[in-house]
C-alpha positions as a printed Julia matrix, in Angstrom:
311×3 Matrix{Float64}:
  -5.4    31.14  -21.62
  -5.73   27.39  -22.37
  -3.74   26.27  -25.38
  -6.61   24.08  -26.62
 -10.39   24.29  -26.89
 -11.78   22.37  -23.91
 -15.31   22.46  -25.31
 -14.57   21.57  -28.92
 -17.91   20.39  -30.33
 -16.19   18.11  -32.83
 -14.06   16.24  -30.27
 -15.66   13.37  -28.3
 -14.08   10.57  -26.3
 -15.39    7.81  -24.01
 -13.37    5.62  -21.62
 -14.92    2.6   -19.88
 -13.37    0.87  -16.85
 -14.97   -2.03  -14.97
 -14.13   -4.18  -11.96
 -16.7    -6.88  -11.1
 -20.07   -5.08  -10.95
 -18.59   -1.58  -10.52
 -17.83    0.5   -13.59
 -16.76    4.04  -14.38
 -17.23    5.88  -17.66
 -15.22    8.98  -18.5
 -16.74   11.19  -21.19
 -15.36   14.18  -23.02
 -18.66   15.74  -24.04
 -21.74   17.54  -22.77
 -23.94   16.63  -19.8
 -26.84   15.96  -22.19
 -24.75   13.29  -23.91
 -23.92   11.74  -20.53
 -27.63   11.55  -19.67
 -28.25    9.79  -23.0
 -25.38    7.34  -22.34
 -26.77    6.53  -18.88
 -30.22    5.88  -20.34
 -28.77    3.61  -23.04
 -26.8     1.61  -20.46
 -29.89    1.24  -18.25
 -31.91   -0.06  -21.23
 -29.12   -2.45  -22.3
 -28.78   -3.93  -18.81
 -32.52   -4.42  -18.48
 -33.17   -5.86  -21.93
 -29.97   -7.8   -22.67
 -28.49   -8.69  -19.27
 -31.72   -8.82  -17.25
 -30.08   -6.68  -14.57
 -31.36   -3.62  -12.76
 -29.02   -0.65  -12.4
 -29.33    1.44   -9.24
 -30.24    4.96  -10.35
 -29.42    6.36   -6.9
 -25.83    5.07   -7.01
 -25.22    5.71  -10.73
 -24.34    9.4   -10.78
 -23.29   11.91  -13.4
 -20.48   14.0   -11.96
 -18.41   16.85  -13.33
 -14.85   15.61  -13.91
 -13.46   18.32  -11.61
 -15.54   16.97   -8.71
 -14.59   13.75   -6.93
 -16.28   10.55   -8.11
 -16.01    7.47   -5.87
 -14.78    4.25   -7.49
 -13.33    1.15   -5.78
 -12.49    3.08   -2.6
 -10.74    5.9    -4.48
 -11.92    9.42   -5.21
 -11.2    10.31   -8.84
 -11.21   13.71  -10.51
  -9.53   15.7   -13.27
  -7.17   18.3   -11.87
  -7.63   21.97  -12.71
  -4.25   23.56  -12.1
  -2.66   26.25  -14.25
   0.67   26.23  -12.36
   3.52   26.52  -14.86
   6.69   24.49  -14.35
   9.71   23.52  -16.42
   9.72   20.01  -17.82
  12.77   17.78  -18.44
  13.59   19.73  -21.62
  13.5    23.07  -19.83
  10.21   24.12  -21.42
   7.61   25.89  -19.3
   4.35   23.94  -19.41
   1.12   23.64  -17.42
   1.66   19.89  -17.24
  -0.49   19.36  -14.12
  -3.67   20.74  -15.64
  -6.11   18.14  -16.97
  -4.41   15.16  -15.29
  -6.52   12.45  -13.71
  -6.01   12.36   -9.93
  -6.57    9.38   -7.62
  -7.22   10.39   -4.04
  -7.71    8.43   -0.81
 -10.18   10.23    1.42
  -9.94   10.83    5.14
 -13.23    8.97    5.6
 -11.8     5.79    4.04
  -8.83    5.88    6.41
 -11.1     6.62    9.35
 -13.43    3.71    8.56
 -10.53    1.27    8.17
  -8.99    2.22   11.53
 -12.36    1.97   13.29
 -13.08   -1.41   11.67
  -9.71   -2.66   12.96
 -10.57   -1.3    16.44
  -7.24    0.56   16.4
  -8.79    3.99   16.92
 -11.65    5.85   18.54
 -13.06    9.23   17.52
 -13.73   11.84   20.22
 -14.84   15.45   20.14
 -12.66   18.13   21.7
 -13.71   21.79   21.56
 -16.09   20.99   18.75
 -13.41   19.28   16.64
 -13.08   15.61   15.69
  -9.98   14.06   17.21
  -8.56   10.62   16.37
  -7.13    8.66   19.29
  -5.28    5.38   19.0
  -6.3     2.53   21.28
  -5.13   -0.97   22.1
  -6.81   -3.99   20.56
  -7.82   -6.19   23.48
  -8.68   -9.17   21.26
  -4.98   -9.48   20.32
  -3.65   -9.62   23.87
  -3.58  -13.44   23.94
  -1.25  -13.53   20.93
   2.53  -13.62   21.22
   4.26  -10.21   20.88
   5.88  -11.11   17.55
   2.5   -12.33   16.25
   0.94   -8.98   17.2
   3.67   -7.12   15.29
   3.25   -9.48   12.31
  -0.48   -8.84   12.19
  -0.03   -5.07   12.27
   2.63   -5.32    9.54
   0.32   -7.38    7.31
  -2.62   -5.02    7.79
  -0.5    -1.95    7.09
   1.07   -3.47    3.97
  -2.29   -4.65    2.65
  -3.94   -1.24    3.05
  -0.93    0.65    1.7
  -0.49   -1.65   -1.31
  -4.1    -1.08   -2.38
  -3.86    2.71   -2.09
  -0.19    3.1    -3.08
  -1.08    4.59   -6.5
  -3.09    7.44   -4.95
  -1.62   10.9    -5.5
  -1.76   11.52   -1.75
  -0.51    8.05   -0.74
   2.35    9.58    1.26
  -0.25   11.1     3.63
  -0.96    7.57    4.91
   2.22    7.77    6.98
   1.0    10.63    9.18
  -2.53    9.26    9.58
  -3.0     5.52    9.07
   0.62    4.51    9.75
   0.97    6.66   12.86
  -2.3     5.46   14.43
  -1.45    1.82   13.71
   2.02    2.18   15.21
   0.8     3.61   18.51
  -2.12    1.19   18.58
   0.45   -1.62   18.44
   2.43    0.0    21.27
  -0.76    0.32   23.33
  -1.71   -3.32   22.67
   1.73   -4.52   23.82
   1.58   -2.16   26.82
  -1.74   -3.74   27.85
  -0.26   -7.22   27.4
   2.85   -6.44   29.45
   0.99   -4.21   31.94
   3.25   -1.22   31.41
   3.21    2.21   29.74
   3.5     2.98   26.04
   6.78    4.79   26.73
   8.18    1.67   28.38
   7.23   -0.37   25.31
   8.91    2.03   22.88
  12.07    2.11   25.0
  12.12   -1.69   25.16
  11.61   -2.28   21.44
  13.65    0.55   19.94
  16.8    -0.47   18.09
  18.09    2.53   16.17
  15.3     3.71   13.87
  13.38    0.43   14.17
  11.12   -1.25   16.69
  12.04   -4.91   17.05
  10.51   -7.88   18.88
  12.84  -10.86   19.26
  11.36  -14.35   19.45
  12.36  -18.02   19.25
  10.82  -20.06   16.44
   9.85  -23.75   16.47
  13.39  -24.74   15.5
  14.83  -22.93   18.49
  16.36  -20.14   16.42
  16.21  -16.59   17.76
  14.75  -14.22   15.16
  13.69  -10.56   15.02
  10.32   -9.21   13.96
  10.6    -5.56   12.88
   7.61   -3.25   12.85
   6.72   -1.89    9.39
   9.37    0.63    8.28
   9.07    0.63    4.48
   7.41    4.04    4.15
   4.33    5.16    2.23
   5.8     6.5    -0.97
   3.44    6.8    -3.91
   4.05    4.08   -6.5
   3.98    5.17  -10.13
   5.8     2.27  -11.76
   3.67   -0.83  -11.23
   5.66   -3.01  -13.62
   3.83   -5.58  -15.73
   1.86   -7.37  -13.01
  -1.59   -8.4   -14.21
  -3.02   -9.02  -10.74
  -2.87   -7.7    -7.19
  -0.03   -9.24   -5.19
  -1.27   -8.5    -1.68
  -0.02  -10.28    1.44
  -2.35  -12.88    2.93
  -4.08  -11.52    5.99
  -2.97  -12.73    9.41
  -0.32  -15.1     8.05
   3.14  -14.47    9.48
   5.05  -12.76    6.66
   8.48  -13.8     5.5
  11.37  -11.97    7.1
  12.18   -8.53    5.74
  15.7    -7.53    4.7
  16.31   -5.7     7.99
  15.1    -8.7    10.0
  17.41  -11.01    8.05
  20.36   -8.69    8.74
  19.52   -8.43   12.44
  19.38  -12.24   12.7
  23.13  -12.27   11.95
  23.1   -15.67   10.29
  24.65  -16.59    6.92
  21.91  -17.92    4.62
  24.47  -19.92    2.64
  26.56  -21.76    5.24
  24.42  -21.16    8.35
  27.26  -19.61   10.37
  26.39  -16.9    12.9
  28.73  -13.98   12.25
  28.87  -10.44   10.97
  26.89  -10.57    7.75
  26.79   -8.71    4.45
  24.27   -8.44    1.62
  24.88   -9.89   -1.81
  22.35   -8.75   -4.39
  21.64   -9.14   -8.09
  19.67   -6.88  -10.41
  17.35   -9.58  -11.77
  16.63  -13.18  -10.8
  16.44  -13.99  -14.51
  20.21  -13.39  -14.68
  20.83  -16.42  -12.43
  21.34  -19.78  -14.15
  21.41  -21.98  -11.03
  24.92  -23.28  -11.74
  26.32  -22.46   -8.28
  25.04  -23.11   -4.77
  24.38  -19.44   -4.02
  22.44  -18.98   -7.28
  20.29  -22.01   -6.51
  19.71  -20.68   -3.0
  18.53  -17.26   -4.29
  16.29  -18.87   -6.88
  14.73  -21.14   -4.27
  14.13  -18.19   -1.92
  12.93  -16.08   -4.86
  14.96  -13.19   -3.5
  17.34  -10.8    -5.21
  19.28  -10.48   -1.95
  21.27  -13.05    0.02
  22.58  -12.5     3.56
  26.04  -14.02    3.77
  29.15  -13.98    5.95
  32.38  -12.38    4.71
  33.91  -15.74    3.69
  30.87  -16.78    1.61
  30.66  -13.31    0.07
  34.28  -13.57   -1.09
  33.62  -17.05   -2.47
  30.6   -15.77   -4.43
  32.65  -13.05   -6.12
  35.47  -15.49   -6.9
  33.12  -17.9    -8.72
């Protein structure tokens, strides 16, 4: 039995969330009250704001059914599973929680829009098949990998707070990975297997290239996972990567480059890291370097690493 009265007539709450011209209102109350709220909002928009609200798109939905908002599907979970909390107490802590969900249709539409996938029917079932993107074939291999990385990061960052964000790895991430392989296979006129064998370095897929300065650098295909993010920090805005701009080198790419970022020597490198950039005062060369890079990690040779710890 529920510990509280879900339909308490004396308890009412309303939560309003808006982004641009899209808004969502959560109501603890009856459907009749929701109808009255919708009518009041329609009247307010017409009389005060001189705007017309679409009655077809403005729906009243039970909280346990999915409501679409900003690409997410939102509902209130009904789950009476009992589990122990951190204090060892048995509680139904999942019941009544708000759930953010990314739908299969959203993922499908994104992959089709990117031309990374086609949908076919096999034995009456819908099957997703990756495909190469012919319009990228004129780009350099490392530019192709960079574009895929940026698109994957951008999509994942937006949906990283979804409760099922980890499912992106087996759907969106997998299709994008093999679409990249297929695109490179078309460019090099070989098989997908030949591409994977050529690019594989341990658990990563790496394309080496020479930049404008003549330095040989690696470009690693996205390998940062699709873990759900629950701690978003104190950021007040979305910090998404710019589309189609070559991203800065990842930590793995900087390690593979094998070049000390302090003295420039090519040697076996190590990682020096700090907990917070705010701890650095800029009094030493390595501190100034990290502050300029805006990185909490610095790739250094053994000699520079020893010098840092002796400062």
